[in-house]
mmCIF file of C-alpha atoms in Angstrom:
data_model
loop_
_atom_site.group_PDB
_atom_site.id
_atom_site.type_symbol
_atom_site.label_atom_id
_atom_site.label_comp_id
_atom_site.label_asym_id
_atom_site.label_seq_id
_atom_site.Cartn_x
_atom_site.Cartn_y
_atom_site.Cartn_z
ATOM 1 C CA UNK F 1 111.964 84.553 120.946
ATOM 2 C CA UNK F 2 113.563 87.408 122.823
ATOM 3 C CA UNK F 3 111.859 90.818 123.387
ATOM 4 C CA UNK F 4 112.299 93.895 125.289
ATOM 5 C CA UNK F 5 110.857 94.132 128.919
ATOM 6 C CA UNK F 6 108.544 96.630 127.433
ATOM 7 C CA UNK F 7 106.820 94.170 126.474
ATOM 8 C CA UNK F 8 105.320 93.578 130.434
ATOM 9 C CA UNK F 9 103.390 96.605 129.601
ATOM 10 C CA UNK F 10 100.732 95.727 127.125
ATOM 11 C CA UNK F 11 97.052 96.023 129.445
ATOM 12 C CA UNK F 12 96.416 92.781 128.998
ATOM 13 C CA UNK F 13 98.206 89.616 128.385
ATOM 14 C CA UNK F 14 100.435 89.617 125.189
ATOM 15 C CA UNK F 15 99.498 86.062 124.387
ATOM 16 C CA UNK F 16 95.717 86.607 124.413
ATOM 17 C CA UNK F 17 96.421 89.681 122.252
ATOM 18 C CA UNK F 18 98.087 87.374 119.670
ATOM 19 C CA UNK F 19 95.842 84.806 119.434
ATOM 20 C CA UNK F 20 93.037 87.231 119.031
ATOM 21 C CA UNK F 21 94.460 88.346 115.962
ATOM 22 C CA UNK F 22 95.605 85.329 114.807
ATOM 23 C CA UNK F 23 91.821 83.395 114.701
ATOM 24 C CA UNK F 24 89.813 83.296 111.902
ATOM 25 C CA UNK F 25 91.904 82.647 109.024
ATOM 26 C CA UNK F 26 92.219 85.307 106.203
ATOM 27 C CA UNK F 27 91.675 87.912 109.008
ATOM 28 C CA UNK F 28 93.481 91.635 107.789
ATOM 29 C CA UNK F 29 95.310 93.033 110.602
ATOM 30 C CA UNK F 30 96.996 96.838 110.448
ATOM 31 C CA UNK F 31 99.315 97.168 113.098
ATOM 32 C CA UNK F 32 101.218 100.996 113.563
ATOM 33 C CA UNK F 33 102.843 102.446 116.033
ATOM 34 C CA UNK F 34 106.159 102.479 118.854
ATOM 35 C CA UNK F 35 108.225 99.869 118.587
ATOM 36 C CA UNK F 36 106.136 97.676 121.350
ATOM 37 C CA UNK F 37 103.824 96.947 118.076
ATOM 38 C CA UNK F 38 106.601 95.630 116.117
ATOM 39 C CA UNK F 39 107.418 93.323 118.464
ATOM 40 C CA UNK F 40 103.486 92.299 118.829
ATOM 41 C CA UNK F 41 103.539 91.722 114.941
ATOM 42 C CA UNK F 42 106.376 89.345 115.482
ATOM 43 C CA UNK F 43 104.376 87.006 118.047
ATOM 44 C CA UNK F 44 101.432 87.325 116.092
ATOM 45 C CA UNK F 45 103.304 85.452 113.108
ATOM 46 C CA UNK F 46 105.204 83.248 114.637
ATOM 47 C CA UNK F 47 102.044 82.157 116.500
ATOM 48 C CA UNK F 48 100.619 82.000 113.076
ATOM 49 C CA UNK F 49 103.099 80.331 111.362
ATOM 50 C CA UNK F 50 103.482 78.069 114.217
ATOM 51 C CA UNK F 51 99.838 76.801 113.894
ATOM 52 C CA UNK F 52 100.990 76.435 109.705
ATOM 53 C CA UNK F 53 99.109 79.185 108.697
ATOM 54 C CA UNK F 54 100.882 81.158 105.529
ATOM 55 C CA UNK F 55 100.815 85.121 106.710
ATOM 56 C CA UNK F 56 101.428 87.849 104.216
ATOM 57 C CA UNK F 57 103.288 91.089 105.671
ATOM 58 C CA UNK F 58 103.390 94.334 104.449
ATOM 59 C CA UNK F 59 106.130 96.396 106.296
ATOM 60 C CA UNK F 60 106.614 99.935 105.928
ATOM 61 C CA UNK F 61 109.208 100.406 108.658
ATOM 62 C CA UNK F 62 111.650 98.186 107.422
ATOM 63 C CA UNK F 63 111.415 96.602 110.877
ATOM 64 C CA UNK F 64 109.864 93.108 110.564
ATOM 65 C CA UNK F 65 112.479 90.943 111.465
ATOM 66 C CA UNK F 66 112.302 87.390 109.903
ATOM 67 C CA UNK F 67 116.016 86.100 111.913
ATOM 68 C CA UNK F 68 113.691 86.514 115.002
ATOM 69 C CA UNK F 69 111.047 84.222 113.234
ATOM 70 C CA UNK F 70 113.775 81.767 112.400
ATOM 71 C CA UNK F 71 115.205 81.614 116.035
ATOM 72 C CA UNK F 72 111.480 81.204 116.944
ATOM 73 C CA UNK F 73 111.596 78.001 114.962
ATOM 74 C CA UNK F 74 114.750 76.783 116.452
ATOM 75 C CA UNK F 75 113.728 76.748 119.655
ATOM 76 C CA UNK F 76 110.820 74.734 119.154
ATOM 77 C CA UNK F 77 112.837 72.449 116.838
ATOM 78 C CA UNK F 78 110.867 73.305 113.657
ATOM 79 C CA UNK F 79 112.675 73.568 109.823
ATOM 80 C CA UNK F 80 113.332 76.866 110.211
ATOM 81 C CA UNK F 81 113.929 76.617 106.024
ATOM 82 C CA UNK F 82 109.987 75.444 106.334
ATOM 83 C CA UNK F 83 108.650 77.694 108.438
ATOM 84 C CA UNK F 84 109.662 80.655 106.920
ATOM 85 C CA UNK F 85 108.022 79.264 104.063
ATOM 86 C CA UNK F 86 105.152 80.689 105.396
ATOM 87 C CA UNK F 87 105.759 84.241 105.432
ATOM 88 C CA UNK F 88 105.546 86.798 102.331
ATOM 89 C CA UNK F 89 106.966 90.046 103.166
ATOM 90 C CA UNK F 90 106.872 93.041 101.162
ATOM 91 C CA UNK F 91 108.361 96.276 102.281
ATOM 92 C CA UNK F 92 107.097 99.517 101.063
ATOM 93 C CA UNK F 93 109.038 102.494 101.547
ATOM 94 C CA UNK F 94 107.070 105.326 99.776
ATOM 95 C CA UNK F 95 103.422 105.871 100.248
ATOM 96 C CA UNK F 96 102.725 104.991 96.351
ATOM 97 C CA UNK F 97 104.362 101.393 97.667
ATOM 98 C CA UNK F 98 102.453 100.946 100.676
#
């Protein structure tokens, strides 16, 4: 998966960050902020997903992007049709939705 060089600037390591969020199952997660956290939600799923655990998304940004997820499963030769499986998305875009 391809992200910006921003990324380098997280305090500590990216990956760690991930899979702390990732373990225990059924853990809530709210994420807001620059774009750097968008990109941090994306690893966090795939890393989920990866691992076959189904994540549910709520996006309020209209930024989650799922052709990055099925890239993600390309590269490691996964069904990307299965993997995205997964993922349930739903994208508020009024307050009242969110």
């Amino acid at each position: 998966m391809t992200f910006s060089p921003e990324a380098e600037h997280l305090p500590i390591s990216s990956q760690s960050l991930v899979r702390s969020f990732v373990a225990p199952p059924g853990k809530v997660c709210l994420l807001y902020g620059d774009r750097l956290i968008f990109q941090l939600s994306l690893k966090m799923a795939a890393h989920a997903m990866a691992q076959g655990t189904p994540i549910a998304v709520v996006d309020g940004c209209n930024q989650f992007n799922v052709h990055l997820l099925s890239r993600f499963a390309r590269e490691r030769r996964l069904d990307p049709e299965e993997f995205l499986r997964r993922i349930f998305i739903s994208r508020g875009f009024t307050c009242y939705q969110m």
